PDB file of C-alpha atoms and ligand atoms in Angstrom:
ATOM      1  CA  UNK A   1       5.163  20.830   1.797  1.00 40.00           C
ATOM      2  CA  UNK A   2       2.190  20.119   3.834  1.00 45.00           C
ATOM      3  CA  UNK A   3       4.202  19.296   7.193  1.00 45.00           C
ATOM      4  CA  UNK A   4       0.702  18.370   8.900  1.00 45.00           C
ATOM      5  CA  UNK A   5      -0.319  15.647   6.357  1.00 57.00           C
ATOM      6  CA  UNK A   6       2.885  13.725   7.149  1.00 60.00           C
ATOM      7  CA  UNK A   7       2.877  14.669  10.915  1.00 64.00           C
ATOM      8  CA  UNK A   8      -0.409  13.543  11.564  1.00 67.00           C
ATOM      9  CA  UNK A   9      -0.965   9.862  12.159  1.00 72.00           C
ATOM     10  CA  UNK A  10      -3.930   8.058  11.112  1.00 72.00           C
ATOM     11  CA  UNK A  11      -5.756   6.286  13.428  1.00 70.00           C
ATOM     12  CA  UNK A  12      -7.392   3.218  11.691  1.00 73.00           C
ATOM     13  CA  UNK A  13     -10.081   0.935  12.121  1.00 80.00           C
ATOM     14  CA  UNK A  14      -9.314  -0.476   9.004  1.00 91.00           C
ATOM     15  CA  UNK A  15      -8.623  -4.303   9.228  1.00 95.00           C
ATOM     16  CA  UNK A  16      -7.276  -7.234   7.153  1.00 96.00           C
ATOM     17  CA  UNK A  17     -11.170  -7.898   6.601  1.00 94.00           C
ATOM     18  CA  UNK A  18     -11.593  -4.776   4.430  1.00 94.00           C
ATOM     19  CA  UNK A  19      -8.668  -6.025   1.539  1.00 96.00           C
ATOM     20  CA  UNK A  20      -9.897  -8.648  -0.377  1.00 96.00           C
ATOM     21  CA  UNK A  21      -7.968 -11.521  -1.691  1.00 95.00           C
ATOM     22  CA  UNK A  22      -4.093 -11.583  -0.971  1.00 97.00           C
ATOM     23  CA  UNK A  23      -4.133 -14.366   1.863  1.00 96.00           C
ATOM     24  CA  UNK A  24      -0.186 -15.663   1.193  1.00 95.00           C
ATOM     25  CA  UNK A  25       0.718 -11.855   1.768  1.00 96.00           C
ATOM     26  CA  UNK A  26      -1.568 -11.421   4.906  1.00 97.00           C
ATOM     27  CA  UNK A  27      -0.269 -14.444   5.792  1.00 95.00           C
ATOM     28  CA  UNK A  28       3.355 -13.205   5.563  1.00 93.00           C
ATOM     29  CA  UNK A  29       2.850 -10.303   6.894  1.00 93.00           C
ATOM     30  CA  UNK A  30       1.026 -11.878  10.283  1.00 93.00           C
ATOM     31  CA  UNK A  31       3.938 -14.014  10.667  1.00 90.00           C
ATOM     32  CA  UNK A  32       6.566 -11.348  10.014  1.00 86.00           C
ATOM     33  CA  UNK A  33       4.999  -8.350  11.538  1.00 86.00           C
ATOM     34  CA  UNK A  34       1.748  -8.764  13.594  1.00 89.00           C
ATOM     35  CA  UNK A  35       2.553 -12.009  15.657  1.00 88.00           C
ATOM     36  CA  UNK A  36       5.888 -10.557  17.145  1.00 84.00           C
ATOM     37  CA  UNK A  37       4.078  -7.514  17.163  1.00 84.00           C
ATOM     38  CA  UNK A  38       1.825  -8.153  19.141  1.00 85.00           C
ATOM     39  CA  UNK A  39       3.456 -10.931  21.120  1.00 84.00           C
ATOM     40  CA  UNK A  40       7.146  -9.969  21.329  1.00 78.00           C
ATOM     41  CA  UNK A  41       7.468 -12.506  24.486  1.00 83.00           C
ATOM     42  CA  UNK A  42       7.174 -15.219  23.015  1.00 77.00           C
ATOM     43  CA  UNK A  43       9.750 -14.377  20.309  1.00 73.00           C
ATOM     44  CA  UNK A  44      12.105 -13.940  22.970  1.00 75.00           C
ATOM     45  CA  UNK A  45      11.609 -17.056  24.918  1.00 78.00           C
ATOM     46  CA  UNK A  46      12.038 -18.773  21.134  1.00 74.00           C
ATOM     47  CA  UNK A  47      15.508 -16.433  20.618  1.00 71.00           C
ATOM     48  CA  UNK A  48      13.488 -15.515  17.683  1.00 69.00           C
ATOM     49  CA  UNK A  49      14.966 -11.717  16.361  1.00 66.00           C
ATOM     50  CA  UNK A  50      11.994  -9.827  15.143  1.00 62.00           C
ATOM     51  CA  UNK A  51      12.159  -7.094  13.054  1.00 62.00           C
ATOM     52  CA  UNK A  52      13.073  -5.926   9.625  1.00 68.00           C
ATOM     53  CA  UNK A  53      10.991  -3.883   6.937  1.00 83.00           C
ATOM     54  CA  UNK A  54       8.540  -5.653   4.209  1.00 90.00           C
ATOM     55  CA  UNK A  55       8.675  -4.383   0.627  1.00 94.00           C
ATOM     56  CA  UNK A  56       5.789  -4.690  -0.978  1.00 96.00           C
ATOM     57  CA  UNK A  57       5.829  -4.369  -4.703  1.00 96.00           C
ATOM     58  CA  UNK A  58       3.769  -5.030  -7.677  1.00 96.00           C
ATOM     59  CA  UNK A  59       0.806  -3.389 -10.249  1.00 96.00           C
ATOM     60  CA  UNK A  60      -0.197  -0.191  -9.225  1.00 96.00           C
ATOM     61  CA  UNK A  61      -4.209  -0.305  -7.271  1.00 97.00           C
ATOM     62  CA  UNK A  62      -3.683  -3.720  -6.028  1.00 97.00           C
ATOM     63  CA  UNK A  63      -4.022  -3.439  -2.778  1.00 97.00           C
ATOM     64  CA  UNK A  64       0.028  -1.715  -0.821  1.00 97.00           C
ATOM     65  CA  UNK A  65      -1.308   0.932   1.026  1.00 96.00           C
ATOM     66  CA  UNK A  66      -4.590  -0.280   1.924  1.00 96.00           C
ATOM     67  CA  UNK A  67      -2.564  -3.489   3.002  1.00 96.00           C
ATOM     68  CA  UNK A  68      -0.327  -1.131   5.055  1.00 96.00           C
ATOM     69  CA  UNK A  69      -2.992   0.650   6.362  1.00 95.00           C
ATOM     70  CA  UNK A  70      -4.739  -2.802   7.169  1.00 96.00           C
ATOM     71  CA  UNK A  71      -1.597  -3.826   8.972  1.00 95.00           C
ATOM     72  CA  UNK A  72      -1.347  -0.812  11.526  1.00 94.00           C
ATOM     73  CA  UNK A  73      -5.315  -1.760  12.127  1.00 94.00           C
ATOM     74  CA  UNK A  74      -4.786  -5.242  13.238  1.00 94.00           C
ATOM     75  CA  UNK A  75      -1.626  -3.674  15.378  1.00 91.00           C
ATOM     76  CA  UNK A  76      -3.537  -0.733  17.015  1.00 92.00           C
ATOM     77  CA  UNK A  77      -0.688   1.485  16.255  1.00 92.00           C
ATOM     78  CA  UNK A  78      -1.323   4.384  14.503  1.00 93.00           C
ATOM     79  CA  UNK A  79      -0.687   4.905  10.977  1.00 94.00           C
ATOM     80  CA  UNK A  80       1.827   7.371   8.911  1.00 94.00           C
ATOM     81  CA  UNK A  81       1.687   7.027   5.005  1.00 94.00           C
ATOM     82  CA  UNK A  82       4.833   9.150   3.544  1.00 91.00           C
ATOM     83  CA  UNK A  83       5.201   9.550  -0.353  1.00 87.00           C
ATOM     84  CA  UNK A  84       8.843   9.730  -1.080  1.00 84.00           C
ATOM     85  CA  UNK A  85       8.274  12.200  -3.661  1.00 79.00           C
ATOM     86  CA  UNK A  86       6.867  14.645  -1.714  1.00 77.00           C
ATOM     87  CA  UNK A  87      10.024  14.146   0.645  1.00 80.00           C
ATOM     88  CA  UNK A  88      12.016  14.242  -2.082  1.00 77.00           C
ATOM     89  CA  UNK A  89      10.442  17.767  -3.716  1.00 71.00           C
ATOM     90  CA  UNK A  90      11.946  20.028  -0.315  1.00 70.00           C
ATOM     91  CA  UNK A  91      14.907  22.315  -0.406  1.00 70.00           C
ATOM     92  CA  UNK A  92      17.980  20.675  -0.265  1.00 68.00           C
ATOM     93  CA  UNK A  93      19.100  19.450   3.422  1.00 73.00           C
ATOM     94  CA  UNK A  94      15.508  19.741   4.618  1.00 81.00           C
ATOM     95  CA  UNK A  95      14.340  16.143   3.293  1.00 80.00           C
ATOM     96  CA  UNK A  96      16.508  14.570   5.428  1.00 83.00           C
ATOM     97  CA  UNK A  97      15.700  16.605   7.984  1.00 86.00           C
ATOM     98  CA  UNK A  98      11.718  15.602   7.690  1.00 86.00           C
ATOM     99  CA  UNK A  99      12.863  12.210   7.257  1.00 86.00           C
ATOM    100  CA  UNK A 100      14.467  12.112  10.469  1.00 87.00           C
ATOM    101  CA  UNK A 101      11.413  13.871  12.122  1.00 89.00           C
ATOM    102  CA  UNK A 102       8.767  11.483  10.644  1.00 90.00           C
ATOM    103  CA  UNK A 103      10.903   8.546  12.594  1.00 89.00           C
ATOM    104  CA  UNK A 104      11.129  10.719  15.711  1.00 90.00           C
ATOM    105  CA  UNK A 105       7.384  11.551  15.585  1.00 91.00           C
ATOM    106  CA  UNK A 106       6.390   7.981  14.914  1.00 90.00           C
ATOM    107  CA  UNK A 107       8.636   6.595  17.773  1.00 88.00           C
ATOM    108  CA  UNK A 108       7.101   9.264  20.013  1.00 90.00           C
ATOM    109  CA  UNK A 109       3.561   7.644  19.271  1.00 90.00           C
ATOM    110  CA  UNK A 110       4.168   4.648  19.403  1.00 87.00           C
ATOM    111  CA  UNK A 111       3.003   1.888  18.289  1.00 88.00           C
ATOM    112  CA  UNK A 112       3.203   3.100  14.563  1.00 90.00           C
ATOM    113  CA  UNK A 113       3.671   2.187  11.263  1.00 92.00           C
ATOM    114  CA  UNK A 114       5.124   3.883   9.002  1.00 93.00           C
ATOM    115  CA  UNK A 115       4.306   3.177   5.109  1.00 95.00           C
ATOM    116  CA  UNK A 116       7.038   4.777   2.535  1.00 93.00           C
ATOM    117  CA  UNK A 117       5.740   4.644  -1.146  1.00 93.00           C
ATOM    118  CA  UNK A 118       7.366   5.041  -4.329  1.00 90.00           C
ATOM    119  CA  UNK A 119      10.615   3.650  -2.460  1.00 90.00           C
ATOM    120  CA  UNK A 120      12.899   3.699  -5.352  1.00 88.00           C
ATOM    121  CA  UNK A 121      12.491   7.437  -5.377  1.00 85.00           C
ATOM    122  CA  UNK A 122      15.341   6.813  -2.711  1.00 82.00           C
ATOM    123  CA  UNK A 123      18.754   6.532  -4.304  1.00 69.00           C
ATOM    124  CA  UNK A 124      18.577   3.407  -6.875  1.00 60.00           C
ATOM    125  CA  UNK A 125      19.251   3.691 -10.607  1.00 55.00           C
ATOM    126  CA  UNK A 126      17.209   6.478 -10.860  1.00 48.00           C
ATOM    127  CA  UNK A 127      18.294   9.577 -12.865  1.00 50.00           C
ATOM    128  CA  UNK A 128      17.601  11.904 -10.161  1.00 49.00           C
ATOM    129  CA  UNK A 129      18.111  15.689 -11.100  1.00 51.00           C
ATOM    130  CA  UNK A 130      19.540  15.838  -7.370  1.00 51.00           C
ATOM    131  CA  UNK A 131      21.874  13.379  -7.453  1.00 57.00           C
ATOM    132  CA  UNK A 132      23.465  14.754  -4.288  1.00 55.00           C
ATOM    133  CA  UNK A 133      20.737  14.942  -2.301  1.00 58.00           C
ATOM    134  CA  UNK A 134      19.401  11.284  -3.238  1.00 68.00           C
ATOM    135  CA  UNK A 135      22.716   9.873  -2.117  1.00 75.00           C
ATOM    136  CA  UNK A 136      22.671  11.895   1.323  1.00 76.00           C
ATOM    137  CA  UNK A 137      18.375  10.649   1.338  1.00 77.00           C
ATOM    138  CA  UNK A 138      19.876   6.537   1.056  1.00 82.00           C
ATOM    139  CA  UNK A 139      22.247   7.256   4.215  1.00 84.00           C
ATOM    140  CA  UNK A 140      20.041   9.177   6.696  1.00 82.00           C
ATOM    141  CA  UNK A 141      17.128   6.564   5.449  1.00 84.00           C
ATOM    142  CA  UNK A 142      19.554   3.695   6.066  1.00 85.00           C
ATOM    143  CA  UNK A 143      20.881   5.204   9.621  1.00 84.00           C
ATOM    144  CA  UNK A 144      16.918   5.189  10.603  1.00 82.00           C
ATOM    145  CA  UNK A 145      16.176   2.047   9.387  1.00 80.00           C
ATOM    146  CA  UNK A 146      19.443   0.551  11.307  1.00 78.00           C
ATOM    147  CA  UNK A 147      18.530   2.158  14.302  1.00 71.00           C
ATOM    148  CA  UNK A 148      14.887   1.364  14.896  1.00 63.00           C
ATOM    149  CA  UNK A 149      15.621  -2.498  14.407  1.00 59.00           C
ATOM    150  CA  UNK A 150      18.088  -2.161  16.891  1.00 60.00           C
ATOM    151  CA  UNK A 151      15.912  -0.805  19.370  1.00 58.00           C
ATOM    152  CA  UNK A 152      12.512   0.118  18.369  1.00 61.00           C
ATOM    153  CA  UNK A 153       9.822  -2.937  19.069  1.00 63.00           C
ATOM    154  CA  UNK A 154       7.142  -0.537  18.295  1.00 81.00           C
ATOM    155  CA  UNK A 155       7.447   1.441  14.684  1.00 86.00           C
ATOM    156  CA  UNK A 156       7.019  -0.703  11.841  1.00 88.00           C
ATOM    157  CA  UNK A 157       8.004   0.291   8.517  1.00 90.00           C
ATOM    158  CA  UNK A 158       6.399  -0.837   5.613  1.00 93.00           C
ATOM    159  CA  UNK A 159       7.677   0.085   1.854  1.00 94.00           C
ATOM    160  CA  UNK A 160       6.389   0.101  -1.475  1.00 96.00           C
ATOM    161  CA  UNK A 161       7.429   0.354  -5.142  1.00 94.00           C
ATOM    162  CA  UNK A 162       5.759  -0.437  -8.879  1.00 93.00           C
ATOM    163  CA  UNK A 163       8.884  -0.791  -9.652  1.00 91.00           C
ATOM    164  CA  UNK A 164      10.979  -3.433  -7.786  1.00 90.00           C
ATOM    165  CA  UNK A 165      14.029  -3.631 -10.307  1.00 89.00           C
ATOM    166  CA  UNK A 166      14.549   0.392  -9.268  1.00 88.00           C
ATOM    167  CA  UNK A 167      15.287  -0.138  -5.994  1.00 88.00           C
ATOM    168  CA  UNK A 168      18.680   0.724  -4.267  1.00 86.00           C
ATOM    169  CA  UNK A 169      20.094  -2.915  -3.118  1.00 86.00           C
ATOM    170  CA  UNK A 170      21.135  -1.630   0.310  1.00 86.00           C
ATOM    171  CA  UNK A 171      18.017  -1.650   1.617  1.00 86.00           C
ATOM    172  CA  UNK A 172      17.716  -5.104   0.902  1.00 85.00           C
ATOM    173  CA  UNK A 173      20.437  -5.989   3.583  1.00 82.00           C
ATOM    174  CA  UNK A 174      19.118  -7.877   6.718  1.00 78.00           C
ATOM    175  CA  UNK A 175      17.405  -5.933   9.168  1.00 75.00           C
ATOM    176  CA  UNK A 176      16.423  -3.706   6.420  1.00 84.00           C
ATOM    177  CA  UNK A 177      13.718  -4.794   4.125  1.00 87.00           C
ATOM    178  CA  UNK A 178      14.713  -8.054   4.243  1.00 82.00           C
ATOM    179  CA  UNK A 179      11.090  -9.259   2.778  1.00 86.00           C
ATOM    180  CA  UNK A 180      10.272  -8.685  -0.482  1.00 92.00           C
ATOM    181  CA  UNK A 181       6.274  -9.695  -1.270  1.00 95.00           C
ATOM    182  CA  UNK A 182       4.538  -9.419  -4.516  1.00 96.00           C
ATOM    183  CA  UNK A 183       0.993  -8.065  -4.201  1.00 97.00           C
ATOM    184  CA  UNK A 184      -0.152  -9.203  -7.460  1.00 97.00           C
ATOM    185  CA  UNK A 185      -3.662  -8.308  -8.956  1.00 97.00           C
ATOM    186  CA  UNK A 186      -6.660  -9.865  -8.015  1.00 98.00           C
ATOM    187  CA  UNK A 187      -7.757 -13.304  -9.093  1.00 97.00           C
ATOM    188  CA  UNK A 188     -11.380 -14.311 -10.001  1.00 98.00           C
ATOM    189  CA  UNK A 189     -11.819 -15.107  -6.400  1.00 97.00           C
ATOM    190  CA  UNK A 190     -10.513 -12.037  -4.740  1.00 97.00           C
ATOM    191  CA  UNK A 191     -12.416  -9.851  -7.931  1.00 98.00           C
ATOM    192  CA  UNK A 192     -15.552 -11.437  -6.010  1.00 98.00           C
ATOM    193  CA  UNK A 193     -14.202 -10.326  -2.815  1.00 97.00           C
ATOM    194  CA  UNK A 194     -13.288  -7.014  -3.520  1.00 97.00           C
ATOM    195  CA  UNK A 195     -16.869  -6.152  -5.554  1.00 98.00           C
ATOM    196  CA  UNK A 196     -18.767  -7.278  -2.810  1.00 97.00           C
ATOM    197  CA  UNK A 197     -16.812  -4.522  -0.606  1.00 96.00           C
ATOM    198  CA  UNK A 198     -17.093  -1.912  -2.910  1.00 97.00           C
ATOM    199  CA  UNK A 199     -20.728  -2.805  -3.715  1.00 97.00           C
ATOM    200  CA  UNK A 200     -21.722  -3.528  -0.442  1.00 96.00           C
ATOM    201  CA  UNK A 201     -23.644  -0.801   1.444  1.00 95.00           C
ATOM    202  CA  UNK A 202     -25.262   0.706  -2.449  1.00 97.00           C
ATOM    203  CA  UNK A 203     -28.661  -0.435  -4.062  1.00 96.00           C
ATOM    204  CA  UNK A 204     -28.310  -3.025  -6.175  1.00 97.00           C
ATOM    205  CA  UNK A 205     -30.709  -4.434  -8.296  1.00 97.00           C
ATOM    206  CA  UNK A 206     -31.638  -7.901  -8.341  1.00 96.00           C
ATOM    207  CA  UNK A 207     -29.916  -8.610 -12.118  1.00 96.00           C
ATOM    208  CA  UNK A 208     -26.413  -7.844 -11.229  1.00 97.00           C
ATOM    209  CA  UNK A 209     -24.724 -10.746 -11.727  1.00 97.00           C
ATOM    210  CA  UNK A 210     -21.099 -10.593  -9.901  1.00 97.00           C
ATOM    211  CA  UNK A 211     -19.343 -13.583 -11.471  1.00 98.00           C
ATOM    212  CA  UNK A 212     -20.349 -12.081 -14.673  1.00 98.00           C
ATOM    213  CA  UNK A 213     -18.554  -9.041 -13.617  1.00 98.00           C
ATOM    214  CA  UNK A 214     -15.854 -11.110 -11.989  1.00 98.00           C
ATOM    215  CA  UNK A 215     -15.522 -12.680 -15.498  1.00 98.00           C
ATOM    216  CA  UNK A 216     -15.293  -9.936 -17.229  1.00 98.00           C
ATOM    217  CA  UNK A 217     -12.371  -7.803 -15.421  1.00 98.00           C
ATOM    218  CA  UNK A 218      -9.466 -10.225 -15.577  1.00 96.00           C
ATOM    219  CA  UNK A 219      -6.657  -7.961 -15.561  1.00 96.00           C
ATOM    220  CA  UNK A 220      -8.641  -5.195 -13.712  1.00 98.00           C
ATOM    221  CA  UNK A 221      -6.510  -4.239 -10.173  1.00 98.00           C
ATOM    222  CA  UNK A 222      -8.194  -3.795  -7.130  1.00 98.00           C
ATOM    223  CA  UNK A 223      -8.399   0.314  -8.441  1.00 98.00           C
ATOM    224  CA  UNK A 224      -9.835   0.003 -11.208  1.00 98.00           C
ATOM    225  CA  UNK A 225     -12.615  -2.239  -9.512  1.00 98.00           C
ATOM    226  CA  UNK A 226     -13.148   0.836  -7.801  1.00 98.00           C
ATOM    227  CA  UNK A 227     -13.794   3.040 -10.678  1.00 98.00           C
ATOM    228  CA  UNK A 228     -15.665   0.759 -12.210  1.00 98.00           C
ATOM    229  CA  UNK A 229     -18.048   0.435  -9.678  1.00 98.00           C
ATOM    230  CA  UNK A 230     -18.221   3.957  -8.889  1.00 98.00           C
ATOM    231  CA  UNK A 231     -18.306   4.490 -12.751  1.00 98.00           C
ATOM    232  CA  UNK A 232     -21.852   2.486 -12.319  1.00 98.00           C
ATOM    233  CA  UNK A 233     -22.705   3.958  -9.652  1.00 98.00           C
ATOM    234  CA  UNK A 234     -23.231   7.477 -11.419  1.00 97.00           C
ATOM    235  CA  UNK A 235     -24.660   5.795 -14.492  1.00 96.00           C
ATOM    236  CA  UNK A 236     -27.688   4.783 -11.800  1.00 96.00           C
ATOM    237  CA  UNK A 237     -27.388   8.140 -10.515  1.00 97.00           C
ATOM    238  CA  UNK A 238     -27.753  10.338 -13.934  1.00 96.00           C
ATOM    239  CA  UNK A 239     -30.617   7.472 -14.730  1.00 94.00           C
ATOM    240  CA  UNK A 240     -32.163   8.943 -11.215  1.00 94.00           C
ATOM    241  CA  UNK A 241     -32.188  12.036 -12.250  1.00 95.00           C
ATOM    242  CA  UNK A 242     -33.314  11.761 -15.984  1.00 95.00           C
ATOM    243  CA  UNK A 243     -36.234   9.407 -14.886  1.00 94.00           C
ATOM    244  CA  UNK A 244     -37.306  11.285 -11.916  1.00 93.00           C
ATOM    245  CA  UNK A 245     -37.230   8.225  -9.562  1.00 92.00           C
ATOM    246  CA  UNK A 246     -34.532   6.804  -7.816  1.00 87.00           C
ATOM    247  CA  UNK A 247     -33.211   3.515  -9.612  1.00 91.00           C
ATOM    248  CA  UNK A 248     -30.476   1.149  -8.485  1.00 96.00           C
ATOM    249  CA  UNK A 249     -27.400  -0.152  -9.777  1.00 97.00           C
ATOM    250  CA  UNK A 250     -28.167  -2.734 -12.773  1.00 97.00           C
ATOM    251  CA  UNK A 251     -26.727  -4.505 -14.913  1.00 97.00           C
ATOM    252  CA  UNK A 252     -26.655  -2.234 -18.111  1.00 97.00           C
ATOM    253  CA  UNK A 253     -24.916   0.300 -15.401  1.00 97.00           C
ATOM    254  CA  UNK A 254     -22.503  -2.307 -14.784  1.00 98.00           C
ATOM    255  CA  UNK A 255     -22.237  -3.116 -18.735  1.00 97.00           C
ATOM    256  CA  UNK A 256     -21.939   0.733 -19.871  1.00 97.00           C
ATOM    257  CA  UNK A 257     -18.681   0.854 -16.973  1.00 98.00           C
ATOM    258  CA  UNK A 258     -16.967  -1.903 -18.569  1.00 97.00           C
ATOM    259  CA  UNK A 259     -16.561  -0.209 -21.591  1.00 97.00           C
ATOM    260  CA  UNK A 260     -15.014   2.567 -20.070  1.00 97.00           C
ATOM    261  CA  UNK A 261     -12.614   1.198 -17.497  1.00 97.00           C
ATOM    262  CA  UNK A 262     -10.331  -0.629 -19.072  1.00 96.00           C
ATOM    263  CA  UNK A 263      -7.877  -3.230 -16.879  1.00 96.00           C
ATOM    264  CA  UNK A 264      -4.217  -1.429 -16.009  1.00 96.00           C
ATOM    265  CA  UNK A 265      -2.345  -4.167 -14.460  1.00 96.00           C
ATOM    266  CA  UNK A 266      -1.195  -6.087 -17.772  1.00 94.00           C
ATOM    267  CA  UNK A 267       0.870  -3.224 -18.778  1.00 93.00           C
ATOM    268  CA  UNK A 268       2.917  -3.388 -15.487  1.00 93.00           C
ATOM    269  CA  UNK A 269       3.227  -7.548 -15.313  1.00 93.00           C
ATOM    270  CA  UNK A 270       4.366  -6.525 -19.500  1.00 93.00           C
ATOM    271  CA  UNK A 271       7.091  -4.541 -18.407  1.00 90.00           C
ATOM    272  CA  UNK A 272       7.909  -6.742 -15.549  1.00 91.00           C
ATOM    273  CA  UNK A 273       8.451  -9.370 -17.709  1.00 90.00           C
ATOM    274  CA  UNK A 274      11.192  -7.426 -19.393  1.00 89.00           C
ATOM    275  CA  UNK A 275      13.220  -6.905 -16.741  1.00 85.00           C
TER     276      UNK A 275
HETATM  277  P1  ATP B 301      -0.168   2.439  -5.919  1.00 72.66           P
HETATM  278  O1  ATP B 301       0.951   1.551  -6.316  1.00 72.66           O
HETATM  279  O2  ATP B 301      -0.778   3.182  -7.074  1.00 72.66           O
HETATM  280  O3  ATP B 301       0.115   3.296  -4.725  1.00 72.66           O
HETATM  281  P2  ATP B 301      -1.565   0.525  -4.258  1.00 72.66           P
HETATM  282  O4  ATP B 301      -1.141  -0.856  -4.595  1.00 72.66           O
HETATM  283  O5  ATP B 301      -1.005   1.157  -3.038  1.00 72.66           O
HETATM  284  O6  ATP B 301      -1.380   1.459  -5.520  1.00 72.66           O
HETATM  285  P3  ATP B 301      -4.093   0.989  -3.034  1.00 72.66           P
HETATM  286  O7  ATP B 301      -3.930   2.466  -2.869  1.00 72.66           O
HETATM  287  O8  ATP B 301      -3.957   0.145  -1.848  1.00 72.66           O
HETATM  288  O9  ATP B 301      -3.142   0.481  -4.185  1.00 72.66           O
HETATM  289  O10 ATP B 301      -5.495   0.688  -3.732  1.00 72.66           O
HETATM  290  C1  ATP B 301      -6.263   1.710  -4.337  1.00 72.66           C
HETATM  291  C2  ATP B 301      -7.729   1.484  -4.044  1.00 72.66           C
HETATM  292  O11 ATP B 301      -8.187   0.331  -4.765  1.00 72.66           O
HETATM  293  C3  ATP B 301      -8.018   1.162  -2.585  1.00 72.66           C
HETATM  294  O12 ATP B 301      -8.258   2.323  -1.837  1.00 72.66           O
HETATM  295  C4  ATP B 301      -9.253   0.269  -2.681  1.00 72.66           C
HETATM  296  O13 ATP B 301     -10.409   1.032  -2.854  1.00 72.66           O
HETATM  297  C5  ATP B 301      -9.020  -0.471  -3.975  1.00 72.66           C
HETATM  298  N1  ATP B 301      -8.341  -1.783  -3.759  1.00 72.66           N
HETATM  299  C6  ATP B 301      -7.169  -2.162  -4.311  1.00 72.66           C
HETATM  300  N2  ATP B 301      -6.837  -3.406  -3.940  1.00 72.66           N
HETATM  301  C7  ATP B 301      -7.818  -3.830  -3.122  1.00 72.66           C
HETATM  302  C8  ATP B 301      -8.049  -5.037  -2.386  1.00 72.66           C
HETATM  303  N3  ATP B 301      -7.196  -6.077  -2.449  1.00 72.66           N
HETATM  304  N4  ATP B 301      -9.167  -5.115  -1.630  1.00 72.66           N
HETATM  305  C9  ATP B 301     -10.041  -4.089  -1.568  1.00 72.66           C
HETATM  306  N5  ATP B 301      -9.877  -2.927  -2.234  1.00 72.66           N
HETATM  307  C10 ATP B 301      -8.794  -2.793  -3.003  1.00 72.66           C
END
């Protein structure tokens, strides 16, 4: 257990600029989380209740955490990203324990967000080996979650899952997370979007040709974009060395990546599909 990691917010700079594609879920999550957020006045004069988690779920790479991460960016609050199998993996009574201080520490600095991943970890239909301790995990995580919409205007929790089916239906009860987006992978436009962040800032040569690319990685998340381009980017860099003088990213960089990063999302919308 590295209590530090989980202790530690995250101040970020990080904006809704830097995740490409996914307006309807920005858009959701503006209205949702950022407006009242950041203008929790004017919900009041409107009797408007703010509050409540968001679930995000979908493909794995497509965008959760950086979306999370994006979110406590446009809030100025700081950011804590907890993996719920890490929780999970302490002694027995101590999870809940670090549960209840991650809350505590995030109300203490407020404004925060708090981003909880692999969410179905918590209770569900999962087999757990600790059956015991999962069930005791769903109430303390429930009794937090109550109590900070009750009266916490300035932690947001965020939650994520690959697998939405998995997840324990109490914490889909109002006040809980009570919305449930889909980030799904990128389309042809947001493929666009997301290259030219990820290429943005390396030499490129003058013959890459993006909507090539863009055609060419339907089915590729937001992840394996990544890999891909850094995939390229050492192609360029072994070509550096072998030639002795520094090249740039082409197209037959570009070309030789495809062929090794193959898309990941159409597994996950496969077995979505079956459930
Ligand atoms: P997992 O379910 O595996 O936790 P995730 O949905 O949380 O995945 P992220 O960690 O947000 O995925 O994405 C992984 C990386 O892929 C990001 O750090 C970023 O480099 C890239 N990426 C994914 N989606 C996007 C996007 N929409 N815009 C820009 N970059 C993206």
């Amino acid at each position: 257990w590295d209590s530090v990691r989980y202790l530690e917010p995250v101040a970020t700079r990080m904006g809704f600029a830097d995740v490409g594609g996914l307006d309807e879920v920005k858009r959701e999550i503006t209205r949702r989380i950022i407006t009242p957020f950041l203008k929790p006045s004017l919900f009041q004069r409107f009797k408007r209740q703010s509050g409540g988690g968001i679930l995000l779920y979908g493909p794995p790479g497509c965008g959760k955490t950086l979306l999370a991460r994006a979110t406590a960016g446009e809030c100025g609050a700081k950011f804590y990203n907890v993996s719920i199998t890490d929780v999970l993996d302490m002694y027995i009574g101590e999870s809940e324990r670090k549960l209840h201080e991650i809350f505590e520490q995030a109300r203490r600095t407020a404004p925060s967000v708090i981003f909880f991943d692999e969410i179905e970890a918590i209770g569900g239909k999962r087999q757990h080996a600790r059956e015991a301790t999962s069930a005791k995990m769903v109430s303390q995580f429930l009794t937090e979650l109550d109590g900070f919409a009750q009266n916490n205007q300035h932690v947001l929790v965020l939650g994520a899952t690959n697998v939405p089916w998995a997840v324990d239906p109490a914490f889909r009860r109002p006040g809980r997370f009570d919305r449930v987006l889909f980030v799904p992978p990128p389309d042809a436009a947001a493929r666009k979007v997301i290259l030219g962040l990820l290429l943005d800032g390396r030499p490129v040569a003058a013959d890459i040709d993006v909507d090539e690319i863009v055609r060419r990685t339907s089915g590729h998340s937001g992840a394996d974009l990544r890999n891909l381009v850094d995939t390229a980017a050492d192609e360029a860099i072994e070509a550096s060395i072998a030639s002795g003088r520094e090249t740039e990213i082409a197209m037959r960089h570009v070309r030789d990546a495809l062929a090794q990063i193959r898309p990941t999302t159409l597994e996950w919308l496969t077995s979505a599909r079956n459930h």
